[in-house]
Tab-separated table of C-alpha atoms in Angstrom:
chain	number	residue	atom	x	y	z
A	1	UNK	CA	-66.787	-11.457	16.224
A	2	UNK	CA	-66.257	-12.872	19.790
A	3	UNK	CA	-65.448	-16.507	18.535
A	4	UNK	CA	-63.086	-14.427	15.958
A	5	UNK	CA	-61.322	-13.489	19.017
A	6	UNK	CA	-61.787	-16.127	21.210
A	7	UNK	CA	-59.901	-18.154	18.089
A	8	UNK	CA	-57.015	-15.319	18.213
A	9	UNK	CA	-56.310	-15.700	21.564
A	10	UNK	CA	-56.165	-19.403	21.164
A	11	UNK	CA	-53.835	-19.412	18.400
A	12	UNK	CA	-51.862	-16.703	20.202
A	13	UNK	CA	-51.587	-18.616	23.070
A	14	UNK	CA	-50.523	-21.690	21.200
A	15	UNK	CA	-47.906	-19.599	19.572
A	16	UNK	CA	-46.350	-18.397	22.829
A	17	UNK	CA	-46.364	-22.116	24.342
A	18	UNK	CA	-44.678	-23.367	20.762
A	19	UNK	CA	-41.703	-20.921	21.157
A	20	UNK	CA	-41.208	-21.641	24.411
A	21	UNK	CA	-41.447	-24.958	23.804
A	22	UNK	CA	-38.120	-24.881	21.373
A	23	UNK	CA	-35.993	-25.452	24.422
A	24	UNK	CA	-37.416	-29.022	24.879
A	25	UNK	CA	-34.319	-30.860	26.816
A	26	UNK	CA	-34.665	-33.643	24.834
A	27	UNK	CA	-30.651	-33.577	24.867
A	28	UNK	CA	-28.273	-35.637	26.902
A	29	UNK	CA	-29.856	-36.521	30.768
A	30	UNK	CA	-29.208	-33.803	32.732
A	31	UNK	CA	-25.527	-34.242	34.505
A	32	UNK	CA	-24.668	-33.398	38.245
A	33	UNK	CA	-23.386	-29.506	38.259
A	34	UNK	CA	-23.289	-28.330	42.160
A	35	UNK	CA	-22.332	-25.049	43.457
A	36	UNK	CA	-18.602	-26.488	42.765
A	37	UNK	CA	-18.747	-26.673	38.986
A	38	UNK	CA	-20.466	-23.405	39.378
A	39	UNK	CA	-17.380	-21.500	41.258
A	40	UNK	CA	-15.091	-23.339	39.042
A	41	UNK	CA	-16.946	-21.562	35.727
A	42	UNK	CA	-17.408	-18.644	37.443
A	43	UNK	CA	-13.638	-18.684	38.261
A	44	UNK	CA	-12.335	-19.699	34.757
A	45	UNK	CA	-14.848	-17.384	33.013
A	46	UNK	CA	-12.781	-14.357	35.169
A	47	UNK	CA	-9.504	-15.604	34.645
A	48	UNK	CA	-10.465	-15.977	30.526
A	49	UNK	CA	-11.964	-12.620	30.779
A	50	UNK	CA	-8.425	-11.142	32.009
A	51	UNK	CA	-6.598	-13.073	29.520
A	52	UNK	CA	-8.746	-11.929	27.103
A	53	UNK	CA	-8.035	-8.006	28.187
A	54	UNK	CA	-4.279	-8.889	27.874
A	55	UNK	CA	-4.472	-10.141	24.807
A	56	UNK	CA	-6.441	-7.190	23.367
A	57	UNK	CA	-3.717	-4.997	25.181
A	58	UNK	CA	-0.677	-7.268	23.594
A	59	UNK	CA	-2.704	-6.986	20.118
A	60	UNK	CA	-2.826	-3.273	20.615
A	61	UNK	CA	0.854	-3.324	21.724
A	62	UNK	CA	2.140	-4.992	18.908
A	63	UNK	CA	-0.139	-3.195	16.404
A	64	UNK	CA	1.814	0.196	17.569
A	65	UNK	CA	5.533	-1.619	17.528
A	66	UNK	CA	4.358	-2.313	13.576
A	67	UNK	CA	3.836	0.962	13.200
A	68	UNK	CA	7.074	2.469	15.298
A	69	UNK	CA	9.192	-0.697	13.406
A	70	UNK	CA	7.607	0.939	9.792
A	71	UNK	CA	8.455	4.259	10.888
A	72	UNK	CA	11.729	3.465	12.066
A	73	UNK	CA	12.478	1.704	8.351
A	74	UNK	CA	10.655	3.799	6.095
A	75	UNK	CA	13.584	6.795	8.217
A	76	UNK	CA	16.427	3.808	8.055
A	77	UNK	CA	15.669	4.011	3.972
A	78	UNK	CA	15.319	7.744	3.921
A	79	UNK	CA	18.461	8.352	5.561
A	80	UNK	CA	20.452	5.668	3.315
A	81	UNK	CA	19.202	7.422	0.611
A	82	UNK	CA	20.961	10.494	1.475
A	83	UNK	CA	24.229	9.169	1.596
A	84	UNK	CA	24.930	8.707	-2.274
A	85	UNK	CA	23.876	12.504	-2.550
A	86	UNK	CA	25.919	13.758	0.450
A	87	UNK	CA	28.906	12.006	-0.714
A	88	UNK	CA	28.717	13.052	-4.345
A	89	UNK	CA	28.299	16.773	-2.963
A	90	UNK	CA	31.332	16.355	-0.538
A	91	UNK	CA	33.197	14.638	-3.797
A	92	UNK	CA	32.676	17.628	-5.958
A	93	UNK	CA	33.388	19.762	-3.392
A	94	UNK	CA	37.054	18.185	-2.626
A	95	UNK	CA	37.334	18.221	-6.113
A	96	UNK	CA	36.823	21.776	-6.717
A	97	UNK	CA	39.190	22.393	-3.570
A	98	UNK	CA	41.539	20.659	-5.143
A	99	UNK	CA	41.543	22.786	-8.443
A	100	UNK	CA	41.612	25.993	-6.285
A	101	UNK	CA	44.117	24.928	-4.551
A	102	UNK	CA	46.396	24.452	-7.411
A	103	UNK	CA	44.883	27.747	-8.489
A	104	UNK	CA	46.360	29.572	-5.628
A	105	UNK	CA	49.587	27.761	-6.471
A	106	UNK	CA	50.575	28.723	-9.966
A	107	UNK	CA	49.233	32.022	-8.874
A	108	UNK	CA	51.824	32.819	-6.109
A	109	UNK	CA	54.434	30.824	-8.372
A	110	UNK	CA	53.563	33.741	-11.401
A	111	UNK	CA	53.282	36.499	-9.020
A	112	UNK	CA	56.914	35.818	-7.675
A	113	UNK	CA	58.438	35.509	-11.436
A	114	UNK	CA	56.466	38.358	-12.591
A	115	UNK	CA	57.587	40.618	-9.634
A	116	UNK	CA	61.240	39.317	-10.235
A	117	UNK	CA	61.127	39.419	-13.992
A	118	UNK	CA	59.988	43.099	-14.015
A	119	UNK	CA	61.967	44.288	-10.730
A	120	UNK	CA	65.266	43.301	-12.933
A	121	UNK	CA	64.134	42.890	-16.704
A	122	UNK	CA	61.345	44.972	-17.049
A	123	UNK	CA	60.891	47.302	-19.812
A	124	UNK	CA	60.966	49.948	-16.742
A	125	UNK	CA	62.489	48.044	-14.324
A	126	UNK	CA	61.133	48.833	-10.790
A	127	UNK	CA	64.241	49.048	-9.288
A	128	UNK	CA	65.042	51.394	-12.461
A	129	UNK	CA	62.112	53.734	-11.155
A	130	UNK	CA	62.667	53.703	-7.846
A	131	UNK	CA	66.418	54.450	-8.479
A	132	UNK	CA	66.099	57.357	-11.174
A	133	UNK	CA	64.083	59.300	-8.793
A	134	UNK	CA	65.094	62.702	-8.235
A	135	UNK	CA	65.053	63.298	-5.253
A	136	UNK	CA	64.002	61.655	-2.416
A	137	UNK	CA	60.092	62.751	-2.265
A	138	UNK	CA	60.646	61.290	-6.120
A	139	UNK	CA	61.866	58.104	-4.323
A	140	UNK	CA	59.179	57.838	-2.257
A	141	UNK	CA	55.934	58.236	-4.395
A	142	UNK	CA	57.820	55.625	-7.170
A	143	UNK	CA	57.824	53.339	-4.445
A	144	UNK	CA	54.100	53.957	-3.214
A	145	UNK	CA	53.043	53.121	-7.113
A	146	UNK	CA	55.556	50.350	-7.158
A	147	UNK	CA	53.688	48.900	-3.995
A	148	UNK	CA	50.351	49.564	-5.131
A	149	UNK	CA	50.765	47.230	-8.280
A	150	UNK	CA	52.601	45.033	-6.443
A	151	UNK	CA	49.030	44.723	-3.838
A	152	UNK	CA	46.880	44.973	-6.318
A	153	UNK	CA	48.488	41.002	-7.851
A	154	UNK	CA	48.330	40.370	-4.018
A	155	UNK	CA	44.631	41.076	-3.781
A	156	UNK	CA	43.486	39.035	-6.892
A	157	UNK	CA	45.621	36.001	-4.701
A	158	UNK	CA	43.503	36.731	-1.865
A	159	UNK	CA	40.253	36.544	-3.685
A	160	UNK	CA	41.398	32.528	-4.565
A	161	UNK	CA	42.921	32.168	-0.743
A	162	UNK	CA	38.844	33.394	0.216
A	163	UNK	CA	37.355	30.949	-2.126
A	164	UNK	CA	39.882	28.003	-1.277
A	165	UNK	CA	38.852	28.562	2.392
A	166	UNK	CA	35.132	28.996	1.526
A	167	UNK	CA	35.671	25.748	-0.274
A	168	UNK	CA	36.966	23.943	2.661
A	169	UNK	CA	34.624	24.945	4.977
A	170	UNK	CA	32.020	23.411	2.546
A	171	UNK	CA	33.833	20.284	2.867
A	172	UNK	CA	33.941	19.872	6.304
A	173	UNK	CA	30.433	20.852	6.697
A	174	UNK	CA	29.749	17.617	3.952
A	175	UNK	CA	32.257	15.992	6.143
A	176	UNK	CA	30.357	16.384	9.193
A	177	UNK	CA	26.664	15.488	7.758
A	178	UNK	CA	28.331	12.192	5.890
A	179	UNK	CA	29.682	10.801	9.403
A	180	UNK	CA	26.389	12.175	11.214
A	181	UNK	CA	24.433	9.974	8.250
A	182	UNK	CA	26.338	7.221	8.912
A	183	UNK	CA	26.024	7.174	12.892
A	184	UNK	CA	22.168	8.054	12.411
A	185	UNK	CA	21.871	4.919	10.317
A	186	UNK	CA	24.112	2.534	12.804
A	187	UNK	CA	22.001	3.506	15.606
A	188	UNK	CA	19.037	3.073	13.414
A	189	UNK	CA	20.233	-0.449	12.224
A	190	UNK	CA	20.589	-0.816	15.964
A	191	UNK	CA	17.306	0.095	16.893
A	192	UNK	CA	15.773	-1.851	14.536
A	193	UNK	CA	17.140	-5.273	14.965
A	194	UNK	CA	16.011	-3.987	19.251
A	195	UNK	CA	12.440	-3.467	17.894
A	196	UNK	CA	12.449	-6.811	16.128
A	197	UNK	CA	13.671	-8.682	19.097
A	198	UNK	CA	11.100	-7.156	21.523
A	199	UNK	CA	8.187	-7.231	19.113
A	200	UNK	CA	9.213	-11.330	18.615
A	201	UNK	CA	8.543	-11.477	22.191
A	202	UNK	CA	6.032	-9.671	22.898
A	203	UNK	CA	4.133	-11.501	20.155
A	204	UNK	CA	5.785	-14.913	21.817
A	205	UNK	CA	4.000	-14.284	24.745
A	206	UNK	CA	0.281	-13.366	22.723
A	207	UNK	CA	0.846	-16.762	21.476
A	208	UNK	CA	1.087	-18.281	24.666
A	209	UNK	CA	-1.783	-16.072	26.175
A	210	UNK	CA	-4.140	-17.107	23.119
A	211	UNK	CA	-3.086	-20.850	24.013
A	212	UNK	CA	-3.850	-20.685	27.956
A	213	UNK	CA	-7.549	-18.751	26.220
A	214	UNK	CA	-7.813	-21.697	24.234
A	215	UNK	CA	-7.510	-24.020	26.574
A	216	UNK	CA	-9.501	-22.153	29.243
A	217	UNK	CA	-11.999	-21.565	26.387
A	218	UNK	CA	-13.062	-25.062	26.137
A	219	UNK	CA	-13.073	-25.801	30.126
A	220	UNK	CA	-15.754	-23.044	30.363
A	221	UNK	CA	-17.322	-24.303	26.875
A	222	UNK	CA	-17.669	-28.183	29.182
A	223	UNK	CA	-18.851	-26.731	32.201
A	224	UNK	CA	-21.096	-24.279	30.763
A	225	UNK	CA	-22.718	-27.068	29.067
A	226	UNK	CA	-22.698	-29.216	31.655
A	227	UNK	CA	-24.907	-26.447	34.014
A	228	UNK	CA	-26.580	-25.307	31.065
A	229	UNK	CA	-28.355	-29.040	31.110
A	230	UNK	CA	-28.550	-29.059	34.764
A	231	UNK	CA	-31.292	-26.140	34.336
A	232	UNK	CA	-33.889	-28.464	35.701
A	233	UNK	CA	-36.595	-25.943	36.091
A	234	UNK	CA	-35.898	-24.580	32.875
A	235	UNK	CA	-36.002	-28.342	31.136
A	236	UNK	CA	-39.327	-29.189	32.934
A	237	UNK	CA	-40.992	-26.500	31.798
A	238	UNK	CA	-39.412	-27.114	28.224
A	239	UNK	CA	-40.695	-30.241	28.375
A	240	UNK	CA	-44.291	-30.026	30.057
A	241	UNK	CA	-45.377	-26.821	27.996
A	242	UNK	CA	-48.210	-28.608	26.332
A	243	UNK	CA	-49.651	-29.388	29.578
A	244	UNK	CA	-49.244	-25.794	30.794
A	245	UNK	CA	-52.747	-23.462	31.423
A	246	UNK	CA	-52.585	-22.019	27.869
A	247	UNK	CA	-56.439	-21.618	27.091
A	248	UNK	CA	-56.470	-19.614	30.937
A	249	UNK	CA	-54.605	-16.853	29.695
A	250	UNK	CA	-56.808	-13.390	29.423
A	251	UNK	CA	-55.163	-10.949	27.143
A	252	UNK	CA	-54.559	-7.417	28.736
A	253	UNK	CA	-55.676	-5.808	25.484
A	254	UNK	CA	-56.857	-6.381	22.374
A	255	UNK	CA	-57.740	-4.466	19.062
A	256	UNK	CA	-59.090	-5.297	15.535
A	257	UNK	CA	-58.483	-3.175	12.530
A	258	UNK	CA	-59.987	-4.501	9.406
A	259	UNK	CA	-59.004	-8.347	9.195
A	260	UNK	CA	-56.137	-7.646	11.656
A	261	UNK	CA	-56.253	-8.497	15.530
A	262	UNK	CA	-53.447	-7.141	17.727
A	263	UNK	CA	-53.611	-9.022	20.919
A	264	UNK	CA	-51.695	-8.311	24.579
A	265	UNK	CA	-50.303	-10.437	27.275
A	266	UNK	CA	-48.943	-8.878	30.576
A	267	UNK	CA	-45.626	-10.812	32.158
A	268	UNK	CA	-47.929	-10.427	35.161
A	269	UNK	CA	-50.800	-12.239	33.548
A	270	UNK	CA	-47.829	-15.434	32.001
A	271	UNK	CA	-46.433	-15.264	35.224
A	272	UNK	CA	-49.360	-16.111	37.492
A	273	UNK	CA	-51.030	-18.458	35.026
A	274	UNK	CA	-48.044	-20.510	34.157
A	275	UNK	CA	-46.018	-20.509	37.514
A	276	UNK	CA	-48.387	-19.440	40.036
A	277	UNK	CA	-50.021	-22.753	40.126
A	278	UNK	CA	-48.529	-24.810	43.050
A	279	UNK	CA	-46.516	-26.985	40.718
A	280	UNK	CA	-42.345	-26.856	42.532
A	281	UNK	CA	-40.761	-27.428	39.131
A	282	UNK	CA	-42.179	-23.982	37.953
A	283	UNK	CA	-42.258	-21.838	41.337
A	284	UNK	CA	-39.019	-20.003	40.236
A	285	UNK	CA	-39.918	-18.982	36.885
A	286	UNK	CA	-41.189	-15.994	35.360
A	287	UNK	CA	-40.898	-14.663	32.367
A	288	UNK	CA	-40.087	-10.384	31.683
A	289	UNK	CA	-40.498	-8.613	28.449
A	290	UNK	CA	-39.081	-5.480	27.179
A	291	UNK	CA	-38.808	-3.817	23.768
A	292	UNK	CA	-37.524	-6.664	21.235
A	293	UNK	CA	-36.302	-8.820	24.660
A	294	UNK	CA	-38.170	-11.456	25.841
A	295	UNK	CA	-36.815	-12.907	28.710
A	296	UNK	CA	-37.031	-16.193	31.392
A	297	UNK	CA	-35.509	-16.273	34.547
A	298	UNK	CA	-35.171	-18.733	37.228
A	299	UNK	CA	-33.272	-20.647	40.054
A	300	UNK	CA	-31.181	-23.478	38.962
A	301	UNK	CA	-31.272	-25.517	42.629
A	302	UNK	CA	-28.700	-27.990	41.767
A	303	UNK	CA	-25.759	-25.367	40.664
A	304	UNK	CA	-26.979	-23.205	43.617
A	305	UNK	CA	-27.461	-20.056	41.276
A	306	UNK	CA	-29.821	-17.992	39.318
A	307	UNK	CA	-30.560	-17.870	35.324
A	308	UNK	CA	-31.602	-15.753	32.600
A	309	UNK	CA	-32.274	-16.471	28.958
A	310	UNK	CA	-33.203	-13.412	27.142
A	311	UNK	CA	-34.172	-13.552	23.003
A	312	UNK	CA	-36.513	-12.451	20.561
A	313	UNK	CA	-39.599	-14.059	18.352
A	314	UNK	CA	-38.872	-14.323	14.664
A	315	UNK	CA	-40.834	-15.628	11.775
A	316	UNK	CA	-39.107	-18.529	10.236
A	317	UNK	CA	-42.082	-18.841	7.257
A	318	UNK	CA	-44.887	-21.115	6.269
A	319	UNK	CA	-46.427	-20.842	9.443
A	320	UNK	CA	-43.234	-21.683	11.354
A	321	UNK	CA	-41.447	-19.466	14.607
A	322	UNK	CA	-38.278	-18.894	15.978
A	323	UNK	CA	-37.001	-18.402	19.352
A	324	UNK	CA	-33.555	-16.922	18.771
A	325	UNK	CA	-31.709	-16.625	21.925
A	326	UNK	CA	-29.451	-13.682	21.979
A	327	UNK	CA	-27.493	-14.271	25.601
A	328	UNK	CA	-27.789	-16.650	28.325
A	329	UNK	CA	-26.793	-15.398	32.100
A	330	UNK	CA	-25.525	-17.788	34.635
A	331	UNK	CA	-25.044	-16.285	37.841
A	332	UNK	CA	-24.789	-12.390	36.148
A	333	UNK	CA	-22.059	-14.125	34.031
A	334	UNK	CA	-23.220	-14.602	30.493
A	335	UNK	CA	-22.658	-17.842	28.937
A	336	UNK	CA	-19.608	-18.231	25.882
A	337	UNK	CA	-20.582	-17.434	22.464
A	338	UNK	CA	-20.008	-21.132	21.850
A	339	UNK	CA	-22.138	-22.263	24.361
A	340	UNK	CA	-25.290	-19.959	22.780
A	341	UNK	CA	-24.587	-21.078	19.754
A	342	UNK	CA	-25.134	-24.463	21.008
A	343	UNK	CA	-28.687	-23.316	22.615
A	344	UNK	CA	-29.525	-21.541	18.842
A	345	UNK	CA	-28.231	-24.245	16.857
A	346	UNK	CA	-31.118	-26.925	18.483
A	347	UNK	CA	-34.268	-27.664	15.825
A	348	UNK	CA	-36.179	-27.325	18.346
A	349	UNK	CA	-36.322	-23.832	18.157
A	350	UNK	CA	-38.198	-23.827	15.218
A	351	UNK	CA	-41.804	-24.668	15.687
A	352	UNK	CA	-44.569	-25.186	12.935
A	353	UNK	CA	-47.848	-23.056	13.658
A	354	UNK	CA	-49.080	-23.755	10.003
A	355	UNK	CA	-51.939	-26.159	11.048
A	356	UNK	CA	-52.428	-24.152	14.746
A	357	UNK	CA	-53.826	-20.978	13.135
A	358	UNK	CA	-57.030	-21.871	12.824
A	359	UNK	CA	-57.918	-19.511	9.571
A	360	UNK	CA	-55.634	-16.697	11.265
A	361	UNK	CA	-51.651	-16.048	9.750
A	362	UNK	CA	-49.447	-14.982	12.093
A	363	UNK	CA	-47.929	-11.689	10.916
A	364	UNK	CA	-45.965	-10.403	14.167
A	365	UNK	CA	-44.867	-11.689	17.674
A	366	UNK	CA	-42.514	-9.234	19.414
A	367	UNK	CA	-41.642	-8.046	23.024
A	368	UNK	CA	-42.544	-4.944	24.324
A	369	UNK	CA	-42.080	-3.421	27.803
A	370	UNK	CA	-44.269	-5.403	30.215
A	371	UNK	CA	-46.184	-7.252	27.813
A	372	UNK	CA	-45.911	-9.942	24.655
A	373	UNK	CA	-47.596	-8.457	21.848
A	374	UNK	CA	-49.443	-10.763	18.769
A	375	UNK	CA	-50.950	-9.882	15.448
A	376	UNK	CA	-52.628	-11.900	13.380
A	377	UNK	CA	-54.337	-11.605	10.028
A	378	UNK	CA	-57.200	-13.533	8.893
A	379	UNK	CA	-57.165	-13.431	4.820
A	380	UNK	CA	-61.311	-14.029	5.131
A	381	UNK	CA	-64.078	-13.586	7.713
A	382	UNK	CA	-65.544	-17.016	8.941
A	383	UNK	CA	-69.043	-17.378	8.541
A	384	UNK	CA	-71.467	-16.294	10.766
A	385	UNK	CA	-73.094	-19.000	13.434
């Protein structure tokens, strides 16, 4: 059972120098990127960062004049719409004035002939009644009655003069909502050809903003790259891993369950075994891991600054593992999305453990706080010594 774990560790060990080992430098020489080039990223990485705010802002802005312009419209329509119906109603209302009106007239015009006719040609003439009274209290009440008819006509004239004037009001109330309509929709029409003109430029000026981004997109993309390769620490341990202490490791912990060993490594314990050891291209690492983070971290001498590259372990399959950086820190700042996908995209990433295992399949490598953990499955028991 002890050479069962003694062959875990190994291939555990292997395993942790083969992902690290994905970030071999075997890229372009590594390119002169002093504290300069540094302040210049640093510098354009702010200035893209507020460029970037304004044109979340402007995309915000204009997302709001889209909907105040659709607003304004979808009222522009409404309000057209009302027109046809207002002036129909104010149509039929003039209309109906106009019949009243005439109304009225032939009324008055009948109630004068009909007074006259009867006053002189009646059957009982009224001036026939009011002259055959007896006496004069006779004179008087033949008068009252004569007056009473006489009001009575007058009333039923009022009753159209009520309705004309009803009627007329109506139309100037028609009146007034056709011309306030009308001035609703020119200031509208107004408005809108305003919102159109200061939406253009507002989205004028998110075009320029996105083409100053662009172009200060691709001068941090250059030197990003450019101090990205100037790692040196980071390269020479990318490139010497093989040669690193692997087999002095001690795991913190280990544990088998059936066929399957889970195996620990404190930072503390990568730390002092692969950069404690006197050798100046290493001194600055170390290495930090947290839960699903695993992280290295060093001094870049020739930028003047530090670094951190933080990822997770993931199985790639047939005995292969990935490295799969998920952000990449130069001083605090992290590095462009284009720039880590130029760190992901490299093969080298991808490392082939199949013939490494030594009977053993890897099943898990992950990050938890303080400490790498492995397991490993062995699909049969070796033989005995």
């Amino acid at each position: 059972m002890n050479r069962a774990v003694r062959r875990g560790l190994f291939v555990v060990l292997t395993i942790a120098v083969g992902l690290l080992a994905a970030f071999d430098g075997s890229r372009a020489a590594n390119p002169v990127a002093g504290p300069a080039a540094l302040e210049g990223r640093n510098e354009a990485v702010n200035r893209l960062a507020g460029l970037n705010e304004q044109e979340r802002a402007l995309v915000a802005e204009l997302l709001d004049w889209d909907v105040r312009i659709e607003a304004a419209r979808q009222e522009h329509e409404r309000l057209t719409g009302e027109i046809p119906v207002v002036r129909q109603a104010l149509a039929d209302s003039e209309a109906g004035l106009q019949v009243t009106r005439e109304q009225l007239r032939a009324g008055r015009d009948r109630l004068g002939q009909w007074v006259n006719f009867l006053y002189r040609y009646g059957p009982v003439a009224y001036l026939e009644v009011i002259l055959s009274a007896v006496d004069f209290n006779d004179f008087v009440a033949r008068a009252e009655s004569v007056k009473t008819i006489i009001i009575g006509q007058v009333r039923l004239l009022e009753e159209v003069r009520d309705l004309q004037r009803h009627q007329e009001e109506q139309a100037e109330t028609l009146r007034q909502a056709q011309a306030g309509l009308t001035a609703k929709i020119t200031a509208l029409s107004q408005k809108l050809v305003e919102m159109d003109r200061d939406r253009a430029g507002r989205e004028a000026f998110l075009a320029d903003l996105r083409q100053q981004s662009t172009g200060l997109a691709d001068e941090v993309l250059q030197s990003e790259t450019v101090l990205y390769q100037s790692i040196t620490s980071l390269r020479y341990l990318l490139s010497h891993l093989n040669s690193l202490p692997w087999n002095s490791l001690s795991p913190e912990k280990f544990s088998l369950s059936g066929r399957g060993l889970r195996i620990e490594f404190a930072d503390q314990e990568i730390n002092k075994v692969f950069f404690g050891q006197d050798d100046p291209n290493l001194a600055s690492l170390s290495v930090r891991s947290s839960s699903g983070l695993f992280a290295i971290s060093g001094r870049a001498e020739a930028a003047g600054t530090d670094f951190r590259m933080e990822g997770a372990f993931v199985l790639d399959g047939d005995g292969k593992v990935r490295f799969q950086p998920a952000r990449v820190l130069l001083a605090g700042l992290p590095v462009t999305s284009e720039v880590l996908k130029y760190i992901a995209s490299e093969q080298s990433l991808s490392v082939d453990l199949g013939d490494r295992t030594r009977g053993y399949r890897l099943t898990d490598i992950r990050s938890e706080e303080g400490k790498l953990i492995v397991e490993l499955y062995q699909p049969s028991l070796p033989p005995g010594p």
